[in-house]
CSV table of C-alpha atoms in Angstrom, one decimal:
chain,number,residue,atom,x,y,z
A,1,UNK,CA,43.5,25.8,-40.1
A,2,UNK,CA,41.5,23.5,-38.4
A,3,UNK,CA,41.1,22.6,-34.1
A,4,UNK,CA,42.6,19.5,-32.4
A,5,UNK,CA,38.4,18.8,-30.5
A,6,UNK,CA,37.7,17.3,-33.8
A,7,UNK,CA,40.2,17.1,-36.9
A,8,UNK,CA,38.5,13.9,-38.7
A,9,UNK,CA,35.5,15.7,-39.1
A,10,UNK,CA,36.9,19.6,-39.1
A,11,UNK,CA,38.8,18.4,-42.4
A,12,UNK,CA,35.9,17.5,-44.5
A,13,UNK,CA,34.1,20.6,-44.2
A,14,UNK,CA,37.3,22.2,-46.0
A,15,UNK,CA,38.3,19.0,-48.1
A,16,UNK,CA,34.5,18.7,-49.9
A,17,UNK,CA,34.5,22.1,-51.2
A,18,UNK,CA,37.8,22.3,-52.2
A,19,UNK,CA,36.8,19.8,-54.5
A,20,UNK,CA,34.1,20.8,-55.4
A,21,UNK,CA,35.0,24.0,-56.5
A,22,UNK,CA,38.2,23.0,-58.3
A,23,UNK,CA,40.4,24.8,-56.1
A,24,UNK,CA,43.4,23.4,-53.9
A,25,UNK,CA,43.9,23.5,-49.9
A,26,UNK,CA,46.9,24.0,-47.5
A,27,UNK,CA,45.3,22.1,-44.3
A,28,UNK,CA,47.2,23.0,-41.2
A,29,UNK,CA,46.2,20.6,-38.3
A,30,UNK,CA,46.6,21.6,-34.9
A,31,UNK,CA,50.1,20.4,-33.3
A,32,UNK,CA,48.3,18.2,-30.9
A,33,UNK,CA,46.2,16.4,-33.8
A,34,UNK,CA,48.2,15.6,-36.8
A,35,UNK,CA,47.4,12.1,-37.5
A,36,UNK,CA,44.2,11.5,-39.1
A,37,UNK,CA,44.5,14.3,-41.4
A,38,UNK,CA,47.9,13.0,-42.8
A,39,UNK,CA,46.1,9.8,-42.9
A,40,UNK,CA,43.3,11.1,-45.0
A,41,UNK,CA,45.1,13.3,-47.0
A,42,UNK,CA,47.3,9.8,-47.9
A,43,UNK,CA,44.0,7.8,-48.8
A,44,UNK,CA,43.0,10.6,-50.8
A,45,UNK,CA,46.5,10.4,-52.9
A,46,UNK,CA,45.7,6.7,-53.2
A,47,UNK,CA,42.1,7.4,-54.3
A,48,UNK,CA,43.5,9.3,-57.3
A,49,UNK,CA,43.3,13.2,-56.2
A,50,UNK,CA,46.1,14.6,-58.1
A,51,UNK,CA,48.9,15.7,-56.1
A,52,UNK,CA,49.4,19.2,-54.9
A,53,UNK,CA,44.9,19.2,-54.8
A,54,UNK,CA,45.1,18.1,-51.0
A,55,UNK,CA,48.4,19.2,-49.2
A,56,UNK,CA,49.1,19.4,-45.3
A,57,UNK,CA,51.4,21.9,-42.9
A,58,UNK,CA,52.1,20.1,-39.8
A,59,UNK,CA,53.5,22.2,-36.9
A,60,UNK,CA,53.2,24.5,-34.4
A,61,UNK,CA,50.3,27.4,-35.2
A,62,UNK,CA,52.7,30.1,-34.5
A,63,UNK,CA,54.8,28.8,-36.8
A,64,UNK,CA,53.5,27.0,-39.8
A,65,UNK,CA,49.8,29.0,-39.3
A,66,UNK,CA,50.9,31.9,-39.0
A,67,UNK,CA,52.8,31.8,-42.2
A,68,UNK,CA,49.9,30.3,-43.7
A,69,UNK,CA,48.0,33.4,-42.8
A,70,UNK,CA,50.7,35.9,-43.9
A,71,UNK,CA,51.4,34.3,-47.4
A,72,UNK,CA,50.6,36.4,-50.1
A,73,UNK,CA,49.6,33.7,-52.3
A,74,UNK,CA,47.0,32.0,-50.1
A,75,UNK,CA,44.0,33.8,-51.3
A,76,UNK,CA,41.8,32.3,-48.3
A,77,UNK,CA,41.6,31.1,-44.3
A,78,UNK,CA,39.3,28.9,-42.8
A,79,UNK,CA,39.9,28.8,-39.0
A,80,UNK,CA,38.8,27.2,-36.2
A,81,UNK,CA,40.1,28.3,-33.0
A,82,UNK,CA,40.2,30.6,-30.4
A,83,UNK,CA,38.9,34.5,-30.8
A,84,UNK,CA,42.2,35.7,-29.7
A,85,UNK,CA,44.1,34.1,-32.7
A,86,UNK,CA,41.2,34.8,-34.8
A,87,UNK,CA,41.9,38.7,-34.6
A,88,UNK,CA,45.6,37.6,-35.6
A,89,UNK,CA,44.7,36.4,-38.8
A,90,UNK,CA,42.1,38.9,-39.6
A,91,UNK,CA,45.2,41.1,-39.0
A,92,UNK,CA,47.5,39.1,-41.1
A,93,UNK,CA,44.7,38.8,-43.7
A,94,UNK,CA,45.4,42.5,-44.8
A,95,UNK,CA,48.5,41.6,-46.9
A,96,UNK,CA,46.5,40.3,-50.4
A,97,UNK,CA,43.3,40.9,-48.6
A,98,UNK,CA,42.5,37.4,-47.7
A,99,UNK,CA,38.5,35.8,-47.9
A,100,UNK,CA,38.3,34.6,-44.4
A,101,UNK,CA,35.6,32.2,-42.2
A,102,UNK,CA,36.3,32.6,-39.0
A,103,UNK,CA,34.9,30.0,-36.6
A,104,UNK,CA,35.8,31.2,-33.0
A,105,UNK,CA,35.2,30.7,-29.2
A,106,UNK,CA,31.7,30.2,-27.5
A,107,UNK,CA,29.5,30.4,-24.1
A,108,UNK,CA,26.3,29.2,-25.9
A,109,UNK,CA,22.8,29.8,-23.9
A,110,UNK,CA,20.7,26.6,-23.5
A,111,UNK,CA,17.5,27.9,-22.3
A,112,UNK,CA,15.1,25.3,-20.4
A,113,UNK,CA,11.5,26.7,-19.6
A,114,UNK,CA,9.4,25.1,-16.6
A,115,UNK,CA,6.7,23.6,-19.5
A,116,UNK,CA,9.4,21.3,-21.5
A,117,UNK,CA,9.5,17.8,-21.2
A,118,UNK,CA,12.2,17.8,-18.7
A,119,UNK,CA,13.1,13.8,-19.3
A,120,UNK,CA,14.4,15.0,-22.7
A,121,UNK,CA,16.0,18.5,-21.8
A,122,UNK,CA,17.9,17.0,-19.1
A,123,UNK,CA,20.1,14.6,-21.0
A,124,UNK,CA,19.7,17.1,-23.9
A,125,UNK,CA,21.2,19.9,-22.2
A,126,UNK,CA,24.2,17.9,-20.4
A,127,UNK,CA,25.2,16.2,-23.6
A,128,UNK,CA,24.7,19.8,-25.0
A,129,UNK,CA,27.6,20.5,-22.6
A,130,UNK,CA,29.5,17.0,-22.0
A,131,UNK,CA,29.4,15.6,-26.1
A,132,UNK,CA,33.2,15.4,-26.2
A,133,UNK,CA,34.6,16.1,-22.9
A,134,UNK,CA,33.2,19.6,-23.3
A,135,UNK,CA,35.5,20.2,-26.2
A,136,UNK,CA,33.0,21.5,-28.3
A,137,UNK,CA,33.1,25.6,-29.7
A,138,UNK,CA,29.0,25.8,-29.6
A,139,UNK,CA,29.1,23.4,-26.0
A,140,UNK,CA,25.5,25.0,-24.5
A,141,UNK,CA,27.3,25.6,-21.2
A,142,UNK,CA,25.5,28.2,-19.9
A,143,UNK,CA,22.0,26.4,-18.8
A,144,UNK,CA,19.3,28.9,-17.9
A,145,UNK,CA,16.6,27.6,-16.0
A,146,UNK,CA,13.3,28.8,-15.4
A,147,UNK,CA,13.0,29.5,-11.5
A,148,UNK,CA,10.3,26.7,-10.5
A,149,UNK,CA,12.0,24.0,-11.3
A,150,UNK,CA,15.7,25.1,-10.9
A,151,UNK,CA,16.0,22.5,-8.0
A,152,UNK,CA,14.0,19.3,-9.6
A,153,UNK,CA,16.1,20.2,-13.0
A,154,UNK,CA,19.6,20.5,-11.2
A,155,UNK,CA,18.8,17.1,-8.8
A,156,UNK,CA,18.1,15.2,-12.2
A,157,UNK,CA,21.0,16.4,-14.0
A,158,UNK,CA,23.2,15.5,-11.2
A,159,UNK,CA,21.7,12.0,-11.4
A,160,UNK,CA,22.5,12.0,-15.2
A,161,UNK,CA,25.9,13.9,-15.0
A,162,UNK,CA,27.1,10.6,-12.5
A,163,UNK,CA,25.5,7.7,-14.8
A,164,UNK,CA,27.5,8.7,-17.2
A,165,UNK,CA,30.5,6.1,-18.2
A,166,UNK,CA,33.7,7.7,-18.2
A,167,UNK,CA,36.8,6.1,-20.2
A,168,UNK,CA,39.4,5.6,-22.6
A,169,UNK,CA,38.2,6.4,-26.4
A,170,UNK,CA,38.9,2.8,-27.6
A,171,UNK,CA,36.6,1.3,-24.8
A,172,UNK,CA,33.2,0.3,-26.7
A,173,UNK,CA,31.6,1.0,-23.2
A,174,UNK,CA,33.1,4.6,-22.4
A,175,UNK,CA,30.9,7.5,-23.2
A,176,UNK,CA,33.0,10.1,-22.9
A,177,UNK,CA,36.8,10.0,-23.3
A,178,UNK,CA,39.6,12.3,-22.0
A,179,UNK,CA,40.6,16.3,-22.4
A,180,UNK,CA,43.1,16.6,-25.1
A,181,UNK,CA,46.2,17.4,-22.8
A,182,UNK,CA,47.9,18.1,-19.5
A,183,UNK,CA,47.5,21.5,-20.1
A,184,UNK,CA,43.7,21.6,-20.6
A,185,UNK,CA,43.5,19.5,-17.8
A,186,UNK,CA,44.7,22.0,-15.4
A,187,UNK,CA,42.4,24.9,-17.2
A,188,UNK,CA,39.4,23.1,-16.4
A,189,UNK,CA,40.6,22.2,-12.9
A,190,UNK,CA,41.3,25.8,-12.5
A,191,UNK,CA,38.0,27.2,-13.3
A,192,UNK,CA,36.4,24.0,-11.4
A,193,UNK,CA,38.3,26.0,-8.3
A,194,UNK,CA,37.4,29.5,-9.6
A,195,UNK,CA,33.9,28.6,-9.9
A,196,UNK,CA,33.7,27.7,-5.7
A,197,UNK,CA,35.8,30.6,-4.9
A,198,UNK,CA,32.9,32.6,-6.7
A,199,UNK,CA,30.6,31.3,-4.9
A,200,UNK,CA,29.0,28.4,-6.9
A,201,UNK,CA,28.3,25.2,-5.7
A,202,UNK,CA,29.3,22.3,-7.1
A,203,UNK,CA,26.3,20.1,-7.4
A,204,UNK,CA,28.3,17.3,-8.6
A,205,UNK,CA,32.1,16.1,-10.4
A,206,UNK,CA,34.4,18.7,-10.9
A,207,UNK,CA,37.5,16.0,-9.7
A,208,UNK,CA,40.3,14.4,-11.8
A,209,UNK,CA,39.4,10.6,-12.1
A,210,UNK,CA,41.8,7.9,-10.9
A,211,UNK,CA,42.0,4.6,-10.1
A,212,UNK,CA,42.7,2.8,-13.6
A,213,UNK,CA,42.2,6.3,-15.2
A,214,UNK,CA,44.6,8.0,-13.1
A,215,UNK,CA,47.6,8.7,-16.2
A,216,UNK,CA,45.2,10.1,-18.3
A,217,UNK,CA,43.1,13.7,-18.4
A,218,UNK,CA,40.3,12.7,-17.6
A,219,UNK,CA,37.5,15.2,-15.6
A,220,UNK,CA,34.4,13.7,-14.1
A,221,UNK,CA,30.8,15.7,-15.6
A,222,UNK,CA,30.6,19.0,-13.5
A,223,UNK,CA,27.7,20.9,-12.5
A,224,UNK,CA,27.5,23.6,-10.7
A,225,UNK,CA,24.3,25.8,-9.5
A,226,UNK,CA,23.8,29.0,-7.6
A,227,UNK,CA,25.7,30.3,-10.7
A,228,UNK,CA,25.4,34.0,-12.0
A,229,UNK,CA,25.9,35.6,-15.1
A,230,UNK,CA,29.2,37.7,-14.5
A,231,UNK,CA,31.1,34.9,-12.6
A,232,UNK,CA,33.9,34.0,-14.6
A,233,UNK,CA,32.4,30.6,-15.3
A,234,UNK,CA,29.4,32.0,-17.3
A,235,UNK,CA,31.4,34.3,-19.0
A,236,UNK,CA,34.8,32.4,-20.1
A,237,UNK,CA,35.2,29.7,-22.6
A,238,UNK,CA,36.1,26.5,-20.3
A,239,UNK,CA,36.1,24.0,-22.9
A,240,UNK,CA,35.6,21.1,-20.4
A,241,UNK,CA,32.6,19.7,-19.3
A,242,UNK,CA,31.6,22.0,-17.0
A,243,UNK,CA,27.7,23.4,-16.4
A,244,UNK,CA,26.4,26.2,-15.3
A,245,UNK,CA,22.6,26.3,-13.9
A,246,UNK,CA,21.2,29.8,-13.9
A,247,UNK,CA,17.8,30.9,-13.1
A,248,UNK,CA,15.5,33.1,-15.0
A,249,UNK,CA,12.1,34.3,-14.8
A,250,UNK,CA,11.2,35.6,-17.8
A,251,UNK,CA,11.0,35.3,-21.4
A,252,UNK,CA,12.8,38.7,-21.5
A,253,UNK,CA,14.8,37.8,-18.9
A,254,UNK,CA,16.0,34.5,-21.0
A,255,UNK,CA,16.9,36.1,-24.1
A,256,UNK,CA,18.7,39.4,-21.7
A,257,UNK,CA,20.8,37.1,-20.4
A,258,UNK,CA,20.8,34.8,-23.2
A,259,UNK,CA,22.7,37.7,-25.2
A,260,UNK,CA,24.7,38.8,-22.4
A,261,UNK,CA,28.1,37.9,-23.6
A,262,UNK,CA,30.5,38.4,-26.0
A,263,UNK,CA,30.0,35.2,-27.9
A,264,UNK,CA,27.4,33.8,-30.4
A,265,UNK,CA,28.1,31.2,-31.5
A,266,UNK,CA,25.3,28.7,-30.6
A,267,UNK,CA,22.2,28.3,-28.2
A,268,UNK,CA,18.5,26.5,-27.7
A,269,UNK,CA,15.6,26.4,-26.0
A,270,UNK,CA,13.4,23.8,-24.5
A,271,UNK,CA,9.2,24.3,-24.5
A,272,UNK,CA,6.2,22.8,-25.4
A,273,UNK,CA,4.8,26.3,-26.7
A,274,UNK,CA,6.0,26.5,-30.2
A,275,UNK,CA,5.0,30.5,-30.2
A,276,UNK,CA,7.7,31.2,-26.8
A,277,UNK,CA,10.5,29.0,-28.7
A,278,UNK,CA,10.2,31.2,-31.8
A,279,UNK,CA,10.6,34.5,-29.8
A,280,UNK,CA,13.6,32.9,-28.6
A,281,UNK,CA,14.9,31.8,-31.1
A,282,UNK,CA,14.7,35.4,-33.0
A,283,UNK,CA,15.9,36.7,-29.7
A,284,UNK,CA,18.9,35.4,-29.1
A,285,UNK,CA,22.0,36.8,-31.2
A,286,UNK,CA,23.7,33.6,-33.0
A,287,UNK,CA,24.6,31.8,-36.0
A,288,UNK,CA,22.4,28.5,-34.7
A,289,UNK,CA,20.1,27.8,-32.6
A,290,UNK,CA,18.3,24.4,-31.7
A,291,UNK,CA,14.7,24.0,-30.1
A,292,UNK,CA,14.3,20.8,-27.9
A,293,UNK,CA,17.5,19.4,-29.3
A,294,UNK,CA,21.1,20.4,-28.8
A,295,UNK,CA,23.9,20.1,-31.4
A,296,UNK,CA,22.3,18.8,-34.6
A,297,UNK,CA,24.5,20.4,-37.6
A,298,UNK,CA,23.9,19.4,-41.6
A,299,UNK,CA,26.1,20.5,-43.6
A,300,UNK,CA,24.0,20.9,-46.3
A,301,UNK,CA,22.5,23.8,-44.1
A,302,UNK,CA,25.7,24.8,-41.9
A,303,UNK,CA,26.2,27.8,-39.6
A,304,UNK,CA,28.1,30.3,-38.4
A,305,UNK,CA,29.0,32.4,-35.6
A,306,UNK,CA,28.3,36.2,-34.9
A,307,UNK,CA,29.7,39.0,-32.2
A,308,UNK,CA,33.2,37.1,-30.9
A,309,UNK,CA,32.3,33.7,-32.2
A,310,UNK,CA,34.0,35.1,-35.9
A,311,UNK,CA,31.9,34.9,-39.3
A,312,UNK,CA,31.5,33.7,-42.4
A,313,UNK,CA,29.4,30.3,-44.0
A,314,UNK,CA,30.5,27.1,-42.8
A,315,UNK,CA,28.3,24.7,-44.7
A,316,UNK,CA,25.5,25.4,-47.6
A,317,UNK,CA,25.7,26.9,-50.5
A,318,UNK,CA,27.5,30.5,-48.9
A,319,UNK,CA,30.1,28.3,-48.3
A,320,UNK,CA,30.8,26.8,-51.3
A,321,UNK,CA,30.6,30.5,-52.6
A,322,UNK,CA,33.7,31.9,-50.8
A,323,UNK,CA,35.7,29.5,-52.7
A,324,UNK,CA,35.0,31.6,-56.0
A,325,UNK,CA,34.7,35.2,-56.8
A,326,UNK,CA,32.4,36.2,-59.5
A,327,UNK,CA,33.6,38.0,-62.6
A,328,UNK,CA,30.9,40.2,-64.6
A,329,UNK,CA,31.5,39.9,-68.4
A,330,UNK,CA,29.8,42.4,-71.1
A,331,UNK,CA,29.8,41.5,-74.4
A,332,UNK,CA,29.3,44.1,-77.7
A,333,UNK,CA,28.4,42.7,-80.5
């Protein structure tokens, strides 16, 4: 059951080890995302996969994925989605005891220390949140900042957040393209109001763009400083590009509030000292973490979530491995 923020590439995580492994797949696409998997699925056909190898549910997830997760005869779920209609299939699961791998919401930590090379955390940690409108499960959208250069950091992020080229997918020029519907629009506009109602301030964005963009969802880069860690905006999965600058002091402090949430999914951290990065990086509570990049996944290695964020291998070998059970045979002779 795989998420409309990315079904061309969601797919193939599923697709490869289904072949690989010799079993078949049921792929359910999300309603608002249907058409490049029944394209692949009909290039596969045409490449040769037998039929009834690759097969496709279109339809609403209440519907068709929820039958999916129900059936008695699937024998596993991959998901994508959100936590909420994770814990439904883990409940549904119980009827044959299902294999699950639950990938599920996220409010990553990106965590930017005073001694990094600022010119590449900057854009690092924007496109950490912005890469795909924000649309993203492991989006670092909670940016700590270390204290001294809270102001120099958020002034050059603004900059950043404004040269970036805002536009429809197809244009060659366009950077980063629209929210997926109406309806995710007005979330992130909502939260863009809850956020100054709690007492943020918007540094920069946070509109709906017009002019020749105007009939489309399209939401400018936000950010937003004098942000907290129990406002709603650096606790709830926006899933627009919206960030949050908070300042720490610490080390301890980083990886306290690094781990204060219910997600954990991803996270990084930007330094020069390779011996602080590490104690972040075995600090923080997650399936990945990145040091002085943001976003780099090989599927050879994978990842996975823990707390909220779900679990079970996505990528590797582990994942290959939930596609088979092991069966011990003793022989007499």
């Amino acid at each position: 059951i795989i998420p409309w923020n990315g079904p061309l590439g969601s797919q193939w995580w599923l697709i490869g080890a289904v072949l690989a492994s010799g079993c078949t797949v049921v792929l359910k696409p999300a309603e608002d995302a249907s058409l490049s998997v029944l394209r692949t699925v009909e290039l596969l056909h045409e490449a040769g996969v037998p039929p009834g190898v690759v097969n496709v549910v279109t339809g609403r997830g209440s519907v068709a994925g929820a039958a999916l997760a129900r059936h008695p005869d699937v024998d596993r779920i991959a998901f994508t989605g959100s936590t909420e209609t994770g814990r439904k299939i883990i409940e549904a699961s119980t009827v044959n005891i299902k294999k699950l791998q639950l990938e599920l919401g996220g409010k990553s930590p990106d965590i930017i220390f005073a001694d990094s090379d600022l010119d590449r955390a900057v854009e690092g940690a924007a496109m950490g949140v912005f890469a795909n409108s924000g649309q993203i499960c492991f989006a670092g959208t909670r940016v700590f900042v270390q204290r001294e250069i809270v102001k120099e950091f958020c002034e050059r992020v603004a900059i950043f957040a404004k040269s970036i080229r805002v536009g429809h997918s197809l244009d060659p020029n366009s950077q980063l393209g629209p929210l997926i519907s109406s309806a995710q629009l007005e979330k992130v506009m909502s939260y863009v109001q809850i956020g100054a109602d709690e007492g943020a301030k918007l540094v920069c964005g946070g509109e709906r763009l017009r002019g020749s963009l105007a009939e489309g969802y399209f939401v400018s880069p936000t950010v937003f400083t004098n942000v907290h860690n129990e406002m709603r905006i650096a606790r709830e999965e926006i899933f627009g590009p919206v960030l949050s600058v908070i300042p720490f002091d610490t080390v301890e402090e980083a990886i306290a509030l690094g781990n204060d949430t219910e997600y954990g999914l991803g996270g990084a951290v930007w330094t020069r000292d390779i011996s602080k990065a590490l104690r972040v990086v075995k600090g923080i509570h997650t399936g990945v973490m990145w040091v002085n990049c943001y976003g780099l996944i090989d599927p050879l290695v994978g990842f996975g979530g823990t707390k909220l964020s779900g679990y079970g291998a996505k990528g590797g070998r582990a994942h290959l491995d939930t596609y088979l059970y092991s069966k011990c045979v003793y022989i007499n002779t």
